[in-house]
Amino acid sequence: MSLPAADLISSSLRDDGLAVFNPATGEQIAAVADDGPDVANAAIADADAAFKNWAGRTARERASVLRAWASLLMSHAEELAALATAECGKPLPEAKGEVFYAASFLEWFAEEGKRAYGDIVPSHQPNARILVLKQPVGVSAAITPWNFPLAMITRKAGPALAAGCPMVLKPAEATPLSALALEALAHQAGVPEAVFRVVTTADPKAVGEAFCDSGAVRKLSFTGSTRVGKLLAAQCASTVKRLSLELGGNAPFIVFDDADIDAAVAGAMGSKYRNAGQTCVCANRILVQAGVYDAFVEQLAERVSGLTVGNGADDGVQIGPLINQAGIGKVADLVDDALKSGASVVVGGGRHEAGELFFQPTVLTGVSAEMRVAREEIFGPVAPIIRFETVDEALQLANDTPYGLAAYFYARDMARIFKVLEGLDYGMVAANEGVLSAESAPFGGVKESGLGREGSKYGLDEYIELKYGLLGGLS
Ligand code: SIN
């Protein structure tokens, strides 16, 4: 198979270096530069040199470049989607959706950048005025994951560039090609080379350390595991950098007795099985109230057993491979542990014959809150179902985790909806919807799921410093 978007990334391809594999076939599809901290530091120095000029342009000029970048994404949607599917495995229709999702962040922040209004604050002195100026933080660095190899980049680069901050970005080792294609389109759109630079590497630790240790980098944005997020936060302490961390989750998906069960099943399918369960906001545990438990399990099992598993590039496939051996190994371990601890398989339960990295879409019942499958992030197509009796018990189970990214629930009673919305200790809560991400909404978690918000009007603030200006002697 020829490499999708080859015209965009041909200059980045190498004979050896960082090898890129198609997780559906196991085949090596490309190799790109395996750069180290020297290249990262050079990119940071270039970004620093370009900062004043980029920040000095009007917000309107930056917006027109970002809009041009978004248009190029749309006009290359087919190739970008095929490339993302080839390196991360997600089904092609999901990859196409991701291209539009990625473009939406550039369009959104092109406009938000124009609204970085400051303030004039009533003064404490009659002969003085207090101004609040909004200024870009400076050079930013980003580390992005493989599960959304396009959108997690534009969700960071959009607000950074709109605010006036150059960005140096390290994509996941598994998915550098989508990042390189985005970089090529950014430069075609008019983003200066030094203002958005992608550094590909097989040594993420060394490049991550270069980002954290650099005094020139004033902001680091990371999406990935809580374990790595904690390490980066510790490493950034020495330079007191601004941090945005979008980390792991353990999303509860709660179905109450008064829920519309058809809608809840449809929501669970979207929330749990999107990207084969490999998103930070995927439903991790499904909590179902006793009165609707049997009906919900029966309908969910029927839908899950109808899912088509295979190479994401093939027509009709709904569940692609997991990203790598570590990913599928963890999913298999969690299922084995649950079965040994008393859970039962309703659908699936093991590896799928489609290939080494494929896992059967699975539904487990008889799961208890103590099992690892209910406590750890699964990142695979496995739905563990836990039965509960009361609203308070559901809230207690849902909040009993160090994570606090996304939560979902289905109910119709308004008093219950407010009680649960307010009672869930999560950064994002969806009532009667299974997917909550949008460029206009603040995405982010509480507790060990992270710091800061991406997307929405709040996402721009992550790249902005407030400067207090006191103008005295005005009498
Ligand atoms: C993620 O998994 O980190 C992002 C998911 C999303 O934006 O919906």
Short mmCIF file of C-alpha atoms and ligand atoms in Angstrom, two decimals:
data_model
loop_
_atom_site.label_atom_id
_atom_site.label_comp_id
_atom_site.label_asym_id
_atom_site.label_seq_id
_atom_site.Cartn_x
_atom_site.Cartn_y
_atom_site.Cartn_z
CA MET A 1 0.00 0.00 0.00
CA SER A 2 1.37 3.46 -0.84
CA LEU A 3 1.71 5.85 2.06
CA PRO A 4 -1.24 8.29 2.33
CA ALA A 5 -0.36 12.01 2.23
CA ALA A 6 3.10 11.04 0.91
CA ASP A 7 3.42 14.39 -0.90
CA LEU A 8 3.09 16.23 2.42
CA ILE A 9 5.64 14.20 4.37
CA SER A 10 8.09 12.93 1.74
CA SER A 11 10.85 15.30 2.87
CA SER A 12 10.55 13.94 6.43
CA LEU A 13 10.87 10.27 5.47
CA ARG A 14 14.16 8.50 6.20
CA ASP A 15 15.66 5.10 5.37
CA ASP A 16 16.06 4.44 9.06
CA GLY A 17 15.36 6.25 12.31
CA LEU A 18 12.04 6.17 14.15
CA ALA A 19 10.10 3.28 12.56
CA VAL A 20 6.34 3.68 12.16
CA PHE A 21 4.09 0.61 12.09
CA ASN A 22 0.53 -0.04 11.03
CA PRO A 23 -1.02 -1.64 14.13
CA ALA A 24 -3.61 -3.46 12.02
CA THR A 25 -1.04 -5.36 9.94
CA GLY A 26 2.17 -5.08 11.95
CA GLU A 27 3.87 -3.82 8.78
CA GLN A 28 6.44 -0.99 8.94
CA ILE A 29 5.01 1.84 6.85
CA ALA A 30 7.71 4.50 7.20
CA ALA A 31 10.69 5.78 9.14
CA VAL A 32 11.25 9.39 10.19
CA ALA A 33 14.02 11.30 11.95
CA ASP A 34 14.93 10.03 15.40
CA ASP A 35 15.96 13.38 16.84
CA GLY A 36 17.41 14.01 20.25
CA PRO A 37 17.61 16.89 22.71
CA ASP A 38 20.03 18.85 20.47
CA VAL A 39 17.39 19.18 17.75
CA ALA A 40 14.75 20.02 20.37
CA ASN A 41 16.99 22.73 21.84
CA ALA A 42 17.72 24.18 18.40
CA ALA A 43 13.97 24.29 17.66
CA ILE A 44 13.39 26.04 21.01
CA ALA A 45 16.11 28.61 20.22
CA ASP A 46 14.55 29.28 16.79
CA ALA A 47 11.10 29.61 18.39
CA ASP A 48 12.48 32.04 20.95
CA ALA A 49 14.03 34.14 18.18
CA ALA A 50 10.70 34.14 16.28
CA PHE A 51 8.54 34.93 19.33
CA LYS A 52 8.59 38.76 19.24
CA ASN A 53 7.72 38.93 15.57
CA TRP A 54 4.86 36.42 15.82
CA ALA A 55 3.48 37.99 19.00
CA GLY A 56 3.82 41.43 17.41
CA ARG A 57 1.47 40.59 14.55
CA THR A 58 -2.15 41.56 15.02
CA ALA A 59 -4.56 38.90 16.26
CA ARG A 60 -6.34 39.32 12.95
CA GLU A 61 -3.20 38.42 10.97
CA ARG A 62 -2.60 35.35 13.12
CA ALA A 63 -6.26 34.41 12.71
CA SER A 64 -6.06 34.46 8.94
CA VAL A 65 -3.04 32.12 9.02
CA LEU A 66 -4.87 29.74 11.40
CA ARG A 67 -7.96 29.78 9.22
CA ALA A 68 -5.82 28.98 6.16
CA TRP A 69 -4.31 26.06 8.10
CA ALA A 70 -7.82 24.82 8.97
CA SER A 71 -8.90 25.06 5.30
CA LEU A 72 -5.88 23.04 4.23
CA LEU A 73 -6.81 20.34 6.75
CA MET A 74 -10.30 20.16 5.27
CA SER A 75 -9.07 20.05 1.69
CA HIS A 76 -6.66 17.22 2.63
CA ALA A 77 -9.22 15.43 4.82
CA GLU A 78 -9.17 12.14 2.91
CA GLU A 79 -5.36 11.77 2.92
CA LEU A 80 -4.97 12.91 6.53
CA ALA A 81 -7.64 10.46 7.66
CA ALA A 82 -6.03 7.59 5.74
CA LEU A 83 -2.65 8.48 7.27
CA ALA A 84 -4.07 8.60 10.81
CA THR A 85 -5.78 5.24 10.28
CA ALA A 86 -2.57 3.72 8.93
CA GLU A 87 -0.51 4.71 11.96
CA CYS A 88 -3.01 4.61 14.84
CA GLY A 89 -5.51 2.02 13.59
CA LYS A 90 -8.80 3.83 14.17
CA PRO A 91 -11.57 3.15 11.63
CA LEU A 92 -11.51 5.50 8.65
CA PRO A 93 -14.86 7.22 9.40
CA GLU A 94 -13.58 8.05 12.90
CA ALA A 95 -10.33 9.34 11.41
CA LYS A 96 -12.28 11.58 9.02
CA GLY A 97 -14.28 12.87 11.97
CA GLU A 98 -11.00 13.58 13.71
CA VAL A 99 -9.74 15.71 10.80
CA PHE A 100 -12.80 17.96 11.13
CA TYR A 101 -12.46 17.96 14.91
CA ALA A 102 -8.80 19.02 14.48
CA ALA A 103 -9.71 21.81 12.05
CA SER A 104 -12.42 23.04 14.42
CA PHE A 105 -9.81 23.99 17.06
CA LEU A 106 -7.88 26.11 14.55
CA GLU A 107 -11.04 27.92 13.43
CA TRP A 108 -12.22 28.40 16.99
CA PHE A 109 -8.96 29.84 18.29
CA ALA A 110 -8.47 32.00 15.20
CA GLU A 111 -11.52 33.88 16.47
CA GLU A 112 -10.84 33.60 20.21
CA GLY A 113 -7.37 35.13 19.70
CA LYS A 114 -9.13 38.35 18.70
CA ARG A 115 -10.92 38.45 22.03
CA ALA A 116 -7.98 38.47 24.42
CA TYR A 117 -9.38 41.63 26.02
CA GLY A 118 -7.61 43.25 28.93
CA ASP A 119 -9.28 45.35 31.65
CA ILE A 120 -9.22 48.77 33.24
CA VAL A 121 -9.84 48.22 36.95
CA PRO A 122 -11.27 50.93 39.28
CA SER A 123 -8.19 52.34 40.95
CA HIS A 124 -7.21 52.49 44.62
CA GLN A 125 -5.77 56.01 44.05
CA PRO A 126 -7.52 59.04 42.52
CA ASN A 127 -4.43 59.91 40.44
CA ALA A 128 -3.76 56.40 39.12
CA ARG A 129 -5.28 53.84 36.81
CA ILE A 130 -4.95 50.06 36.95
CA LEU A 131 -4.62 48.24 33.64
CA VAL A 132 -4.65 44.50 33.07
CA LEU A 133 -2.82 43.52 29.89
CA LYS A 134 -3.07 40.06 28.34
CA GLN A 135 0.23 38.97 26.83
CA PRO A 136 1.45 35.66 25.34
CA VAL A 137 3.39 33.50 27.81
CA GLY A 138 6.25 32.97 25.37
CA VAL A 139 7.64 29.85 23.72
CA SER A 140 5.45 26.81 24.37
CA ALA A 141 6.21 23.11 24.12
CA ALA A 142 3.73 20.29 23.67
CA ILE A 143 3.77 16.52 24.01
CA THR A 144 0.85 14.79 22.33
CA PRO A 145 -0.60 11.25 22.32
CA TRP A 146 -1.20 8.65 19.60
CA ASN A 147 -4.94 8.16 20.10
CA PHE A 148 -5.89 11.45 18.40
CA PRO A 149 -2.77 12.09 16.32
CA LEU A 150 -4.28 15.21 14.69
CA ALA A 151 -6.79 16.80 17.04
CA MET A 152 -4.66 16.73 20.19
CA ILE A 153 -2.07 18.74 18.25
CA THR A 154 -4.40 21.46 17.00
CA ARG A 155 -6.14 21.64 20.40
CA LYS A 156 -2.76 22.86 21.73
CA ALA A 157 -1.25 24.63 18.72
CA GLY A 158 -4.47 26.55 17.94
CA PRO A 159 -4.60 28.54 21.19
CA ALA A 160 -0.81 28.84 21.43
CA LEU A 161 -0.41 30.37 17.99
CA ALA A 162 -3.56 32.49 18.34
CA ALA A 163 -2.23 33.96 21.59
CA GLY A 164 1.16 34.73 19.96
CA CYS A 165 3.20 31.81 21.35
CA PRO A 166 5.43 29.72 19.06
CA MET A 167 5.20 25.97 19.73
CA VAL A 168 7.72 23.11 19.56
CA LEU A 169 5.89 19.80 19.58
CA LYS A 170 6.86 16.19 20.19
CA PRO A 171 4.26 13.74 18.88
CA ALA A 172 3.87 10.19 20.20
CA GLU A 173 6.49 7.75 18.88
CA ALA A 174 3.69 5.65 17.34
CA THR A 175 2.14 8.48 15.30
CA PRO A 176 4.72 10.98 14.02
CA LEU A 177 3.39 10.97 10.43
CA SER A 178 0.13 12.79 11.13
CA ALA A 179 2.09 15.41 13.09
CA LEU A 180 4.53 15.91 10.21
CA ALA A 181 1.66 16.25 7.74
CA LEU A 182 0.07 18.89 10.00
CA GLU A 183 3.40 20.71 10.22
CA ALA A 184 3.74 20.76 6.42
CA LEU A 185 0.22 22.19 6.08
CA ALA A 186 0.90 24.78 8.80
CA HIS A 187 3.91 26.06 6.89
CA GLN A 188 1.93 26.06 3.61
CA ALA A 189 -0.72 28.14 5.39
CA GLY A 190 1.83 30.77 6.37
CA VAL A 191 2.89 29.74 9.87
CA PRO A 192 6.62 30.58 9.97
CA GLU A 193 8.78 27.46 10.27
CA ALA A 194 10.19 28.47 13.63
CA VAL A 195 6.71 29.19 15.01
CA PHE A 196 5.47 25.61 14.72
CA ARG A 197 8.07 22.85 14.71
CA VAL A 198 7.61 19.11 15.15
CA VAL A 199 10.44 17.08 16.72
CA THR A 200 10.12 13.33 16.16
CA THR A 201 12.03 10.97 18.40
CA ALA A 202 12.31 7.42 19.66
CA ASP A 203 13.61 8.84 22.95
CA PRO A 204 10.66 10.77 24.43
CA LYS A 205 12.32 11.01 27.83
CA ALA A 206 15.34 12.95 26.52
CA VAL A 207 13.26 15.34 24.41
CA GLY A 208 10.75 15.78 27.23
CA GLU A 209 13.61 16.69 29.58
CA ALA A 210 14.91 19.23 27.06
CA PHE A 211 11.46 20.86 27.02
CA CYS A 212 11.16 20.85 30.82
CA ASP A 213 14.70 22.05 31.54
CA SER A 214 14.72 24.90 29.01
CA GLY A 215 14.35 28.34 30.56
CA ALA A 216 13.16 29.66 27.19
CA VAL A 217 10.12 27.37 27.23
CA ARG A 218 7.58 29.15 29.40
CA LYS A 219 4.70 26.73 28.98
CA LEU A 220 4.35 22.96 28.61
CA SER A 221 1.14 21.25 27.52
CA PHE A 222 0.92 17.47 27.80
CA THR A 223 -1.76 14.91 27.02
CA GLY A 224 -1.02 11.39 28.19
CA SER A 225 -0.80 9.21 31.27
CA THR A 226 -1.03 10.46 34.84
CA ARG A 227 2.29 8.73 35.59
CA VAL A 228 4.17 10.72 32.93
CA GLY A 229 2.23 13.90 33.74
CA LYS A 230 3.50 13.75 37.33
CA LEU A 231 7.09 13.30 36.14
CA LEU A 232 6.80 16.26 33.77
CA ALA A 233 5.25 18.43 36.48
CA ALA A 234 8.17 17.61 38.78
CA GLN A 235 10.70 18.33 36.03
CA CYS A 236 9.07 21.67 35.20
CA ALA A 237 9.40 22.84 38.80
CA SER A 238 13.00 23.96 38.33
CA THR A 239 11.97 26.55 35.72
CA VAL A 240 8.50 27.23 37.22
CA LYS A 241 6.76 26.73 33.89
CA ARG A 242 3.08 27.12 33.18
CA LEU A 243 1.57 23.65 32.77
CA SER A 244 -1.49 22.16 31.14
CA LEU A 245 -1.93 18.46 31.85
CA GLU A 246 -4.66 16.33 30.30
CA LEU A 247 -4.11 12.98 31.98
CA GLY A 248 -5.75 9.64 32.60
CA GLY A 249 -9.36 8.96 33.53
CA ASN A 250 -11.65 6.34 34.99
CA ALA A 251 -14.96 7.58 33.63
CA PRO A 252 -18.12 6.23 35.25
CA PHE A 253 -21.13 5.78 32.94
CA ILE A 254 -24.18 5.61 35.20
CA VAL A 255 -27.62 4.39 34.16
CA PHE A 256 -30.42 5.19 36.61
CA ASP A 257 -33.80 3.46 36.85
CA ASP A 258 -35.60 6.40 35.19
CA ALA A 259 -33.26 6.51 32.16
CA ASP A 260 -34.32 6.08 28.56
CA ILE A 261 -32.66 2.68 28.13
CA ASP A 262 -32.41 2.81 24.32
CA ALA A 263 -30.65 6.17 24.57
CA ALA A 264 -28.39 4.90 27.37
CA VAL A 265 -27.33 1.87 25.32
CA ALA A 266 -26.63 4.07 22.28
CA GLY A 267 -24.64 6.47 24.49
CA ALA A 268 -22.65 3.61 26.03
CA MET A 269 -21.75 2.29 22.58
CA GLY A 270 -20.33 5.70 21.56
CA SER A 271 -18.68 6.39 24.86
CA LYS A 272 -17.11 2.97 25.41
CA TYR A 273 -16.23 1.71 21.93
CA ARG A 274 -15.06 4.91 20.16
CA ASN A 275 -11.48 4.33 18.97
CA ALA A 276 -11.71 0.76 20.38
CA GLY A 277 -11.99 2.24 23.87
CA GLN A 278 -8.73 4.15 23.54
CA THR A 279 -9.68 7.66 24.63
CA CYS A 280 -9.10 9.33 27.99
CA VAL A 281 -12.83 10.08 28.20
CA CYS A 282 -14.13 6.62 27.25
CA ALA A 283 -16.59 5.13 29.74
CA ASN A 284 -14.34 2.95 31.89
CA ARG A 285 -16.95 1.41 34.21
CA ILE A 286 -20.66 1.16 33.60
CA LEU A 287 -22.80 1.45 36.75
CA VAL A 288 -26.40 0.30 36.31
CA GLN A 289 -29.24 0.63 38.83
CA ALA A 290 -30.88 -2.66 39.82
CA GLY A 291 -34.31 -1.93 38.28
CA VAL A 292 -32.95 -1.59 34.72
CA TYR A 293 -29.85 -3.78 35.04
CA ASP A 294 -31.12 -6.83 33.12
CA ALA A 295 -32.71 -4.81 30.31
CA PHE A 296 -29.60 -2.65 29.88
CA VAL A 297 -27.17 -5.59 29.88
CA GLU A 298 -29.28 -7.52 27.35
CA GLN A 299 -29.52 -4.60 24.91
CA LEU A 300 -25.87 -3.62 25.29
CA ALA A 301 -24.71 -7.20 24.73
CA GLU A 302 -26.77 -7.44 21.56
CA ARG A 303 -25.26 -4.25 20.15
CA VAL A 304 -21.70 -5.17 21.15
CA SER A 305 -21.90 -8.62 19.60
CA GLY A 306 -22.82 -6.96 16.29
CA LEU A 307 -19.66 -4.79 16.12
CA THR A 308 -17.36 -5.43 13.16
CA VAL A 309 -13.69 -5.82 14.07
CA GLY A 310 -10.87 -5.44 11.54
CA ASN A 311 -8.41 -3.18 9.77
CA GLY A 312 -9.72 0.37 10.18
CA ALA A 313 -9.04 1.06 6.51
CA ASP A 314 -11.63 -1.55 5.45
CA ASP A 315 -15.27 -0.66 4.79
CA GLY A 316 -17.69 -1.25 7.62
CA VAL A 317 -15.07 -1.78 10.34
CA GLN A 318 -16.11 -0.31 13.70
CA ILE A 319 -13.36 -1.60 15.99
CA GLY A 320 -9.73 -1.42 14.91
CA PRO A 321 -6.59 -2.77 16.61
CA LEU A 322 -5.13 -1.57 19.88
CA ILE A 323 -2.00 0.51 19.49
CA ASN A 324 0.70 -1.93 20.65
CA GLN A 325 1.56 -5.06 22.62
CA ALA A 326 1.66 -3.20 25.93
CA GLY A 327 -1.85 -1.88 25.28
CA ILE A 328 -3.40 -5.23 24.42
CA GLY A 329 -1.42 -6.98 27.17
CA LYS A 330 -2.89 -4.66 29.78
CA VAL A 331 -6.45 -5.15 28.49
CA ALA A 332 -6.03 -8.95 28.52
CA ASP A 333 -4.59 -8.82 32.08
CA LEU A 334 -7.48 -6.71 33.38
CA VAL A 335 -10.05 -9.08 31.88
CA ASP A 336 -8.23 -12.16 33.26
CA ASP A 337 -8.03 -10.56 36.70
CA ALA A 338 -11.77 -9.73 36.63
CA LEU A 339 -12.69 -13.28 35.59
CA LYS A 340 -10.50 -14.77 38.32
CA SER A 341 -12.17 -12.44 40.83
CA GLY A 342 -15.70 -13.57 39.92
CA ALA A 343 -16.82 -11.53 36.89
CA SER A 344 -18.54 -13.24 33.94
CA VAL A 345 -18.18 -12.74 30.21
CA VAL A 346 -21.41 -11.84 28.41
CA VAL A 347 -19.75 -11.00 25.06
CA GLY A 348 -16.13 -11.33 23.87
CA GLY A 349 -13.57 -11.77 26.63
CA GLY A 350 -10.34 -12.40 24.73
CA ARG A 351 -8.06 -11.61 21.84
CA HIS A 352 -9.62 -11.44 18.36
CA GLU A 353 -8.54 -13.53 15.40
CA ALA A 354 -8.16 -10.43 13.16
CA GLY A 355 -4.53 -10.07 14.28
CA GLU A 356 -2.05 -9.72 17.11
CA LEU A 357 -3.34 -6.37 18.38
CA PHE A 358 -7.07 -7.00 18.12
CA PHE A 359 -9.25 -7.56 21.19
CA GLN A 360 -12.87 -8.71 21.08
CA PRO A 361 -15.45 -6.08 22.03
CA THR A 362 -16.31 -7.32 25.49
CA VAL A 363 -19.05 -6.97 28.10
CA LEU A 364 -18.40 -8.24 31.65
CA THR A 365 -21.01 -8.55 34.39
CA GLY A 366 -20.65 -9.36 38.08
CA VAL A 367 -17.91 -6.75 38.32
CA SER A 368 -17.20 -5.21 41.72
CA ALA A 369 -15.67 -1.83 42.52
CA GLU A 370 -12.53 -3.47 43.97
CA MET A 371 -11.54 -5.26 40.76
CA ARG A 372 -8.63 -3.80 38.80
CA VAL A 373 -10.84 -3.47 35.71
CA ALA A 374 -12.97 -0.97 37.65
CA ARG A 375 -10.05 0.93 39.18
CA GLU A 376 -7.51 1.19 36.33
CA GLU A 377 -7.85 2.90 32.96
CA ILE A 378 -8.66 0.06 30.53
CA PHE A 379 -7.96 1.78 27.18
CA GLY A 380 -9.61 -1.07 25.29
CA PRO A 381 -13.04 -2.27 24.12
CA VAL A 382 -14.11 -3.78 27.43
CA ALA A 383 -17.25 -2.71 29.34
CA PRO A 384 -17.28 -3.86 32.99
CA ILE A 385 -20.78 -3.56 34.43
CA ILE A 386 -21.42 -2.92 38.13
CA ARG A 387 -24.88 -3.10 39.70
CA PHE A 388 -25.99 -0.50 42.30
CA GLU A 389 -29.14 0.22 44.29
CA THR A 390 -29.33 3.93 45.25
CA VAL A 391 -28.30 7.33 43.87
CA ASP A 392 -25.97 7.93 46.82
CA GLU A 393 -24.30 4.57 46.26
CA ALA A 394 -23.76 5.44 42.57
CA LEU A 395 -22.15 8.77 43.51
CA GLN A 396 -19.93 7.10 46.11
CA LEU A 397 -18.78 4.44 43.61
CA ALA A 398 -18.27 6.99 40.84
CA ASN A 399 -16.17 9.34 42.98
CA ASP A 400 -14.07 6.63 44.62
CA THR A 401 -11.05 7.11 42.34
CA PRO A 402 -8.06 9.45 42.17
CA TYR A 403 -9.16 10.38 38.64
CA GLY A 404 -11.67 13.09 37.71
CA LEU A 405 -11.78 13.61 33.95
CA ALA A 406 -15.18 12.72 32.41
CA ALA A 407 -18.38 11.17 33.75
CA TYR A 408 -21.68 10.29 32.09
CA PHE A 409 -25.14 9.51 33.39
CA TYR A 410 -28.58 8.78 32.08
CA ALA A 411 -31.67 9.89 34.04
CA ARG A 412 -34.86 11.84 33.40
CA ASP A 413 -35.86 13.23 36.79
CA MET A 414 -34.67 16.86 36.97
CA ALA A 415 -33.92 16.84 40.69
CA ARG A 416 -31.81 13.72 40.22
CA ILE A 417 -30.06 15.23 37.20
CA PHE A 418 -28.97 18.26 39.24
CA LYS A 419 -27.96 16.19 42.26
CA VAL A 420 -25.77 13.91 40.14
CA LEU A 421 -24.32 16.70 37.98
CA GLU A 422 -23.31 18.61 41.09
CA GLY A 423 -22.22 15.53 43.04
CA LEU A 424 -19.80 14.02 40.53
CA ASP A 425 -16.18 15.07 41.20
CA TYR A 426 -15.22 15.37 37.54
CA GLY A 427 -14.10 18.16 35.22
CA MET A 428 -16.66 17.14 32.59
CA VAL A 429 -20.07 15.58 33.16
CA ALA A 430 -22.55 14.62 30.42
CA ALA A 431 -26.21 13.91 31.22
CA ASN A 432 -28.01 11.82 28.59
CA GLU A 433 -25.13 12.05 26.07
CA GLY A 434 -22.32 9.57 25.48
CA VAL A 435 -19.78 11.85 23.78
CA LEU A 436 -19.00 15.30 25.14
CA SER A 437 -15.98 16.68 23.27
CA ALA A 438 -16.38 19.89 21.26
CA GLU A 439 -14.06 22.76 20.38
CA SER A 440 -16.39 25.21 22.12
CA ALA A 441 -16.46 23.34 25.47
CA PRO A 442 -13.79 23.39 28.22
CA PHE A 443 -12.03 20.00 28.16
CA GLY A 444 -10.07 18.98 31.24
CA GLY A 445 -10.04 17.15 34.51
CA VAL A 446 -9.77 17.54 38.27
CA LYS A 447 -7.79 15.51 40.85
CA GLU A 448 -5.12 13.34 39.17
CA SER A 449 -6.69 13.80 35.74
CA GLY A 450 -4.93 17.07 35.17
CA LEU A 451 -4.61 20.81 35.25
CA GLY A 452 -6.06 23.46 32.98
CA ARG A 453 -8.63 23.42 30.21
CA GLU A 454 -8.34 22.99 26.45
CA GLY A 455 -10.78 24.23 23.82
CA SER A 456 -13.46 26.86 24.55
CA LYS A 457 -12.86 30.49 25.48
CA TYR A 458 -10.92 29.27 28.54
CA GLY A 459 -8.36 27.39 26.41
CA LEU A 460 -6.73 30.63 25.28
CA ASP A 461 -5.97 31.66 28.88
CA GLU A 462 -3.55 28.74 29.17
CA TYR A 463 -1.18 30.62 26.83
CA ILE A 464 -1.70 34.10 28.27
CA GLU A 465 -0.07 35.97 31.15
CA LEU A 466 -1.84 38.79 32.93
CA LYS A 467 0.28 41.88 33.37
CA TYR A 468 -0.79 44.46 35.92
CA GLY A 469 0.07 47.98 34.77
CA LEU A 470 -0.27 50.79 37.29
CA LEU A 471 -0.35 54.24 35.68
CA GLY A 472 0.27 56.80 38.40
CA GLY A 473 0.86 60.57 38.53
CA LEU A 474 -2.27 61.30 36.52
CA SER A 475 -3.43 64.31 38.60
C1 SIN B 1 -8.35 12.13 24.63
O1 SIN B 1 -8.59 10.94 24.64
O2 SIN B 1 -7.35 12.57 25.21
C2 SIN B 1 -9.23 13.13 23.93
C3 SIN B 1 -10.58 12.68 23.62
C4 SIN B 1 -11.44 13.74 23.00
O3 SIN B 1 -11.02 14.87 22.71
O4 SIN B 1 -12.62 13.45 22.83
#
